[in-house]
Coordinates of C-alpha atoms in Angstrom, one line a residue:
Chain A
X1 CA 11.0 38.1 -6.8
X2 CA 9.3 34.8 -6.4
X3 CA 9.8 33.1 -3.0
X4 CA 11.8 29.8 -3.5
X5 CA 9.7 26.7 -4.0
X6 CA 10.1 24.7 -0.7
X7 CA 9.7 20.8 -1.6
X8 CA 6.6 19.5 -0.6
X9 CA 7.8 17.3 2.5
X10 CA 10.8 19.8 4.0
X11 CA 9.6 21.1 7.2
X12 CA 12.6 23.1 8.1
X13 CA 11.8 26.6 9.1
X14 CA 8.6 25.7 10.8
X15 CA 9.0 25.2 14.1
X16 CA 5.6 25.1 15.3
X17 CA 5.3 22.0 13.2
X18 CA 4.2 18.7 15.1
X19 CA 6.5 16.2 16.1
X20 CA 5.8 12.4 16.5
X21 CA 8.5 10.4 17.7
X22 CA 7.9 6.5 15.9
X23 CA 8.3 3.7 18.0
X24 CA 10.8 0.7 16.2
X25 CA 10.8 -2.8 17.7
X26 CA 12.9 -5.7 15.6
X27 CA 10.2 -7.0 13.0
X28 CA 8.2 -3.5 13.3
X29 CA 7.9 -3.1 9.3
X30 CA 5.5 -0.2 9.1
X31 CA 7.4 3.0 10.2
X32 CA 8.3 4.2 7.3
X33 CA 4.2 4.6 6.3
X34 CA 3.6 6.1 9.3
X35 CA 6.1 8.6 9.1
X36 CA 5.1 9.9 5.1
X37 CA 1.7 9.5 6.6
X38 CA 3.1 12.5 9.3
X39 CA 5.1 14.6 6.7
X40 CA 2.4 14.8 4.5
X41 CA 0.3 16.9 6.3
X42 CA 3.7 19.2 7.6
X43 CA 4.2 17.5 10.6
X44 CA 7.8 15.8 11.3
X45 CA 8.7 12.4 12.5
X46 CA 11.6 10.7 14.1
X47 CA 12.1 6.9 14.9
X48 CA 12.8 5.6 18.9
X49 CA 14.6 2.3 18.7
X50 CA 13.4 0.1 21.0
X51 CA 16.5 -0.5 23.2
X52 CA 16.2 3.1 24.5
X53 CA 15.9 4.5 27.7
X54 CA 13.3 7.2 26.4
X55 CA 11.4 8.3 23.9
X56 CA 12.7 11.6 22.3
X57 CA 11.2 14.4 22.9
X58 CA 7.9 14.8 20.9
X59 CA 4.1 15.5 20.5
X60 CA 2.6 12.0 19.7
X61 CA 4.0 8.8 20.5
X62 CA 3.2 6.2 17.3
X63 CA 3.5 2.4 17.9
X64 CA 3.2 1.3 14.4
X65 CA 2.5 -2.1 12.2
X66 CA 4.3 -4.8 12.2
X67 CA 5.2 -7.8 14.0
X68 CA 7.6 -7.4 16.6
X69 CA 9.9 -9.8 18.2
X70 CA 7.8 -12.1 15.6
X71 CA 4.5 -11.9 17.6
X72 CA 6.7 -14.6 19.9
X73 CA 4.4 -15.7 22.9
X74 CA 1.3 -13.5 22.5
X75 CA 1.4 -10.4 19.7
X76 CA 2.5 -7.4 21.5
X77 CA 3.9 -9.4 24.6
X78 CA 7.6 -9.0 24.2
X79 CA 7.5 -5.3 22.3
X80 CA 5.8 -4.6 25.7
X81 CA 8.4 -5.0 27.6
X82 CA 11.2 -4.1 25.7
X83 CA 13.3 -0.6 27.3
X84 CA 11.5 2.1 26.0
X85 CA 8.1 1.2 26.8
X86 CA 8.6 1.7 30.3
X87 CA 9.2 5.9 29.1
X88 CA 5.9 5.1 26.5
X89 CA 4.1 4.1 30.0
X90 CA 5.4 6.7 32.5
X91 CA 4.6 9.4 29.5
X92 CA 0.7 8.0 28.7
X93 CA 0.0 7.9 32.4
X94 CA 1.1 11.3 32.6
X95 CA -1.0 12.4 29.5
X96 CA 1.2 12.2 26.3
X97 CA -0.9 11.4 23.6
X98 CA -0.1 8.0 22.4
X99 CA -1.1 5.9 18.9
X100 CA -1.0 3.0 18.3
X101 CA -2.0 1.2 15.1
X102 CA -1.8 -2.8 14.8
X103 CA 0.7 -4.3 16.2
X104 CA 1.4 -0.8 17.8
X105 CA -2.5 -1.4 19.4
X106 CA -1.5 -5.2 20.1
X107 CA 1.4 -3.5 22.1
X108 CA -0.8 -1.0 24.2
X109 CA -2.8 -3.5 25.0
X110 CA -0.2 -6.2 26.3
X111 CA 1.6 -2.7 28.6
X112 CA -2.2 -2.3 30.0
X113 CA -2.3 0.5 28.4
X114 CA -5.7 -0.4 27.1
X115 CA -8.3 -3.1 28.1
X116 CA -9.4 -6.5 26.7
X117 CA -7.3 -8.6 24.4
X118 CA -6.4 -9.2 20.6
X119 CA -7.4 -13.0 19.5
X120 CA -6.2 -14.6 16.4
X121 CA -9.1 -13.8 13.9
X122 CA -12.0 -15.8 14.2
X123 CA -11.7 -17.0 10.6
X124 CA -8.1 -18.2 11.6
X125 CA -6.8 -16.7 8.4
X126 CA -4.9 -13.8 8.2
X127 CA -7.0 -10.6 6.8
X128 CA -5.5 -7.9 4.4
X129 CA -8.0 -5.9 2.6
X130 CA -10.1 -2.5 2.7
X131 CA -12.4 -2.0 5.5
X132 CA -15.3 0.7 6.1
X133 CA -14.4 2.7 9.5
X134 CA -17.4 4.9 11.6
X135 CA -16.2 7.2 14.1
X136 CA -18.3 6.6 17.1
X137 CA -16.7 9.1 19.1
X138 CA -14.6 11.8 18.4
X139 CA -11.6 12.2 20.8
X140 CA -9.5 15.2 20.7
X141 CA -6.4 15.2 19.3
X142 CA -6.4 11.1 18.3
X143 CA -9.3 11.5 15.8
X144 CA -7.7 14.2 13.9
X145 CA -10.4 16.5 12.0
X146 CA -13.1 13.2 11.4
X147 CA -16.6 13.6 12.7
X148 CA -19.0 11.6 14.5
X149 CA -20.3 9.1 11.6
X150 CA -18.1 9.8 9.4
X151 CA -17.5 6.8 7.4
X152 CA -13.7 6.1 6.0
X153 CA -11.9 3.5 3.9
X154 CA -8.3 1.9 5.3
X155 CA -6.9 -1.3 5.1
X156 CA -6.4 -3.6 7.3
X157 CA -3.9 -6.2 7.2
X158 CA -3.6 -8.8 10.5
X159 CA -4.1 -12.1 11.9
X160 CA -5.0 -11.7 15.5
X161 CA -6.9 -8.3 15.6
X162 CA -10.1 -9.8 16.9
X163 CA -11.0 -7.2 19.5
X164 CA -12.3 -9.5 22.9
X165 CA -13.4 -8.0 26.5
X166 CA -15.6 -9.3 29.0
X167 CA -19.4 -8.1 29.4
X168 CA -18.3 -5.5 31.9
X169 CA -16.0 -4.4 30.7
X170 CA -17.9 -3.8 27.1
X171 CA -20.1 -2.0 28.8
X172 CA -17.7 0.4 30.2
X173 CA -16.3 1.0 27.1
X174 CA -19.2 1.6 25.3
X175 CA -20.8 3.6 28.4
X176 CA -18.2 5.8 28.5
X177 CA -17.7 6.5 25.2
X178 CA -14.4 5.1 24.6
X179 CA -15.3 3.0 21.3
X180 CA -14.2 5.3 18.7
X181 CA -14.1 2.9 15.5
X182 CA -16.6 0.4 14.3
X183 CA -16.3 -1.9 11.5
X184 CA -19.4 -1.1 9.2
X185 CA -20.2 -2.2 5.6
X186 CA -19.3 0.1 2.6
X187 CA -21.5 1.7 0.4
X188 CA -23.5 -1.2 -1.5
X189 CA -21.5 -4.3 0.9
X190 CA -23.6 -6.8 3.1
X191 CA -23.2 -6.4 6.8
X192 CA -21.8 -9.8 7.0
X193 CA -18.8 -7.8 5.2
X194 CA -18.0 -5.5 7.4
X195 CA -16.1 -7.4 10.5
X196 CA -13.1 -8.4 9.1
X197 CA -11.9 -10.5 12.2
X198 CA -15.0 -11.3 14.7
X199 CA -14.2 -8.3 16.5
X200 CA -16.4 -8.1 19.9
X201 CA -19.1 -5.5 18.9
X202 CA -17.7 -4.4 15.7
X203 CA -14.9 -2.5 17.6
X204 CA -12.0 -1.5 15.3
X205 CA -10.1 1.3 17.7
X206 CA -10.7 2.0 21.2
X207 CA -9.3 4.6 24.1
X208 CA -8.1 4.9 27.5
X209 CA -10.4 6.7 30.3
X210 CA -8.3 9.3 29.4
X211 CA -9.0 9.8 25.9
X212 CA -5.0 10.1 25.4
X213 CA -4.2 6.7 24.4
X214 CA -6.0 5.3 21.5
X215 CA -5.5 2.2 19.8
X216 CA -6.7 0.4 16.0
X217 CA -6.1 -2.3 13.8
X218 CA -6.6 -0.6 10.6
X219 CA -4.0 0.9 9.0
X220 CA -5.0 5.0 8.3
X221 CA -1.5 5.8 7.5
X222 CA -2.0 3.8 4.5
X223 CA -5.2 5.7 3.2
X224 CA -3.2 9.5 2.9
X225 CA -1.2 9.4 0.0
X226 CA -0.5 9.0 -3.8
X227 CA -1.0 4.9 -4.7
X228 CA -2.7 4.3 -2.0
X229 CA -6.5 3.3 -2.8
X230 CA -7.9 5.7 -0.4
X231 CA -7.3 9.4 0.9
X232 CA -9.8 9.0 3.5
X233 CA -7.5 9.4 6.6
X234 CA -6.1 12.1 5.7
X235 CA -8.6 14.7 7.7
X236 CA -7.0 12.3 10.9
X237 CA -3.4 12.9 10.9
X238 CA -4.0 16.6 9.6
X239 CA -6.4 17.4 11.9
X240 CA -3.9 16.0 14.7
X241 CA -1.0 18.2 12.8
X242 CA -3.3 21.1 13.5
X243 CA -4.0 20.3 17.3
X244 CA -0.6 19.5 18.1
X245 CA 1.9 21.6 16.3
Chain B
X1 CA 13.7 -27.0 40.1
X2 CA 12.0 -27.5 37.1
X3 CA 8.5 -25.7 36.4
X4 CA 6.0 -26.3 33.7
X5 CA 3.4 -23.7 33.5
X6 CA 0.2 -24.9 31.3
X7 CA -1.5 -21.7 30.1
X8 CA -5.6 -22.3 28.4
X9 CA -8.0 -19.7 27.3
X10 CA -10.5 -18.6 29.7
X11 CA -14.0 -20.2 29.6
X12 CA -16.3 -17.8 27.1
X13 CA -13.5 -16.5 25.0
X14 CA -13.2 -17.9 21.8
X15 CA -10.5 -20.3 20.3
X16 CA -11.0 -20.5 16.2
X17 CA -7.6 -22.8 16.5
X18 CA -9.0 -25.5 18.5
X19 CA -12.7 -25.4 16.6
X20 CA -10.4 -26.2 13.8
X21 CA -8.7 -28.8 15.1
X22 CA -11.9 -30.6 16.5
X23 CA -13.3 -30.2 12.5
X24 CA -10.2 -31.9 11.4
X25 CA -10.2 -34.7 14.1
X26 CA -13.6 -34.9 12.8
X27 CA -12.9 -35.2 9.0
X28 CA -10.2 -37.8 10.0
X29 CA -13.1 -40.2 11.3
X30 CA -12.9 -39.6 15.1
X31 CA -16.2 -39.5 16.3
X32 CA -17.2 -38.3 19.6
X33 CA -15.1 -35.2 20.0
X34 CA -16.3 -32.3 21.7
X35 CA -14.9 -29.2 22.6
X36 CA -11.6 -28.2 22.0
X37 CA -9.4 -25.8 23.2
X38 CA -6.1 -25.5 22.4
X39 CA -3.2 -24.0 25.3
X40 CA 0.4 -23.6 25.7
X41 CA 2.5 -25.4 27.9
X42 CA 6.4 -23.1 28.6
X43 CA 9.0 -25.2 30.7
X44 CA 11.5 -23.5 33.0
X45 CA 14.5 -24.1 34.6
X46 CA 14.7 -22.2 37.9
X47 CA 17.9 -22.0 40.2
X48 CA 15.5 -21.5 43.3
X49 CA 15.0 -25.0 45.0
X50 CA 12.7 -23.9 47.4
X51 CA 9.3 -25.3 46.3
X52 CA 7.4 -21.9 47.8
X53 CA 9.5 -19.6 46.9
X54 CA 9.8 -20.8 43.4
X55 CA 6.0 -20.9 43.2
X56 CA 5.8 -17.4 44.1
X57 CA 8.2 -16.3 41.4
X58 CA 6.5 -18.2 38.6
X59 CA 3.1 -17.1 39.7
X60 CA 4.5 -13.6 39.1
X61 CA 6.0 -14.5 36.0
X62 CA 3.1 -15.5 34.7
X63 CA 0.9 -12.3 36.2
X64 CA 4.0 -9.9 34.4
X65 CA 4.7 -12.0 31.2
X66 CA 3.4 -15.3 30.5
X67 CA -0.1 -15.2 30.7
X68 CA -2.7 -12.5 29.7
X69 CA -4.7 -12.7 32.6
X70 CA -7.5 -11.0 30.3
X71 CA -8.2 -14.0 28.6
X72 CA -5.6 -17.0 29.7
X73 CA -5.6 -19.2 33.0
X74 CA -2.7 -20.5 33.9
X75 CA -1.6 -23.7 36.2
X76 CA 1.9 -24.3 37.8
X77 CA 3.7 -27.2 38.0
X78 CA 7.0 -27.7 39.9
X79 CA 9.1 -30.7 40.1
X80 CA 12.3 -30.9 41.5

């Protein structure tokens, strides 16, 4: 007898399968990407609400897109110190792996999670388009299955991700590896293409000393599936199904 | 007490809103403008009426919350 067709997104039965628990302030908007991003590649994803004491019990940590309490004050400020982020904290320090993409990155960097600062984009106009990705540096699990230099297309979509630090602390991050995403121009693009937002040094996603806690603006979520104009994240989130289920 | 707590960008980091509002000072004929850099100013009312003590709590106010010390200064003000 033929074994029953399991629909493509049901993950019940396999256990082993990775769990990431998604992080929902009020104005986050893109969980629900995040999540098909998760379940397309087997893992499974629940939402944490904000006003919580703790986040669930999980393998990843997501902060996702959006624009939470309405980017009041700086982006990220208030989402940073809304209930649950004192768990998000405690559970990074003590090695959790943690992701956080826009708003999500605004978020880790306003808890010092991460270093530097997001700026309003130096063109002042809010930026929503493809962008050209390298990996720099491949950290394990947060990079999923991508290799040094691989070059992918995502979107971004974002007024203040215009990366800044200061000159030491640049060259920190870039001495000890922890810039793992650089804006670059696409096949056949000008260089003068490729930073979407003035970024400091090109830098698109960066890491704690860690490696456990890595944030980006782009959006890879949006580059997995069906009517979406690239696949090219897809070796990412399945590569950190693989490592964490 | 009343505090007002002026928060500015940092020398070196870059403010695309206040370049744009020296351009358009400029397009509207004022001549002479230099750099500008645009801040916040946030106004508090605070039960504490003890000048020092109110200073120390809005200094770490603005270490925890208002400021990002990365990239903003901040001054306070306290009247009473």
């Amino acid at each position: 007898m033929d074994a029953p067709v399991q629909p493509e997104h049901d993950n019940v039965g396999v256990e082993s399968a990775m769990k990431a628990a998604i992080v929902v302030f009020p104005g986050t908007n893109r969980e629900v990407d995040m999540k098909d991003a998760f379940e397309r590649v087997g893992a499974s994803a629940v939402m944490a609400w904000h006003g919580d004491a703790e986040v669930p019990d999980c393998d990843l940590i997501v902060l996702p897109g959006g624009f939470a309490y309405g980017d009041y004050l700086r982006c990220g400020a208030m989402a940073a110190h809304s209930p649950i982020m004192k768990d998000v904290v405690k559970k990074a320090n003590a090695g959790q792996p943690v992701l956080g993409v826009c708003n999500g990155f605004q978020t880790l960097i306003e808890a010092r999670l991460l270093p530097g600062a997001l700026l309003k984009n130096a063109s002042l106009a809010f930026v929503c388009r493809d962008v050209h990705l390298r990996l720099e540096h491949a950290v394990k699990p947060l990079t999923g299955n991508l290799a040094e230099g691989d070059v992918i297309r995502v979107p971004v979509a974002h007024g203040d991700g215009n990366y800044f630090a200061d000159a030491e602390m640049l060259k920190r991050l870039e001495g000890d590896g922890r810039i793992v995403f650089r804006y670059v121009a696409g096949p056949g693009e000008p260089d003068t293409r490729a930073n979407p937002n003035g970024s400091t040094a090109d830098i698109a996603g960066i890491v704690n000393d860690k490696g456990n806690v890595l944030g980006m603006m782009p959006h890879p979520e949006d580059a997995t599936g069906p009517r979406q104009q690239s696949l090219d994240a897809v070796p990412l989130f399945a590569g950190i199904v693989e490592a964490l289920s | 007490m009343k505090a007002r707590v002026h928060i500015t960008l940092k020398h070196g980091v870059l403010d695309p809103q206040g370049k744009a509002i020296g351009h358009a000072l400029g397009s509207l004929g004022f001549e002479g403008v230099g750099d500008v850099r645009q801040g916040k100013v946030i106004e508090l009312e605070l039960a504490e009426n003890d000048e020092a003590k109110a200073r120390a709590e809005v200094e770490q106010m603005c270490q925890k919350l208002l400021a990002n010390t990365v990239i903003e200064n901040y001054a306070i003000e306290l009247q009473a």
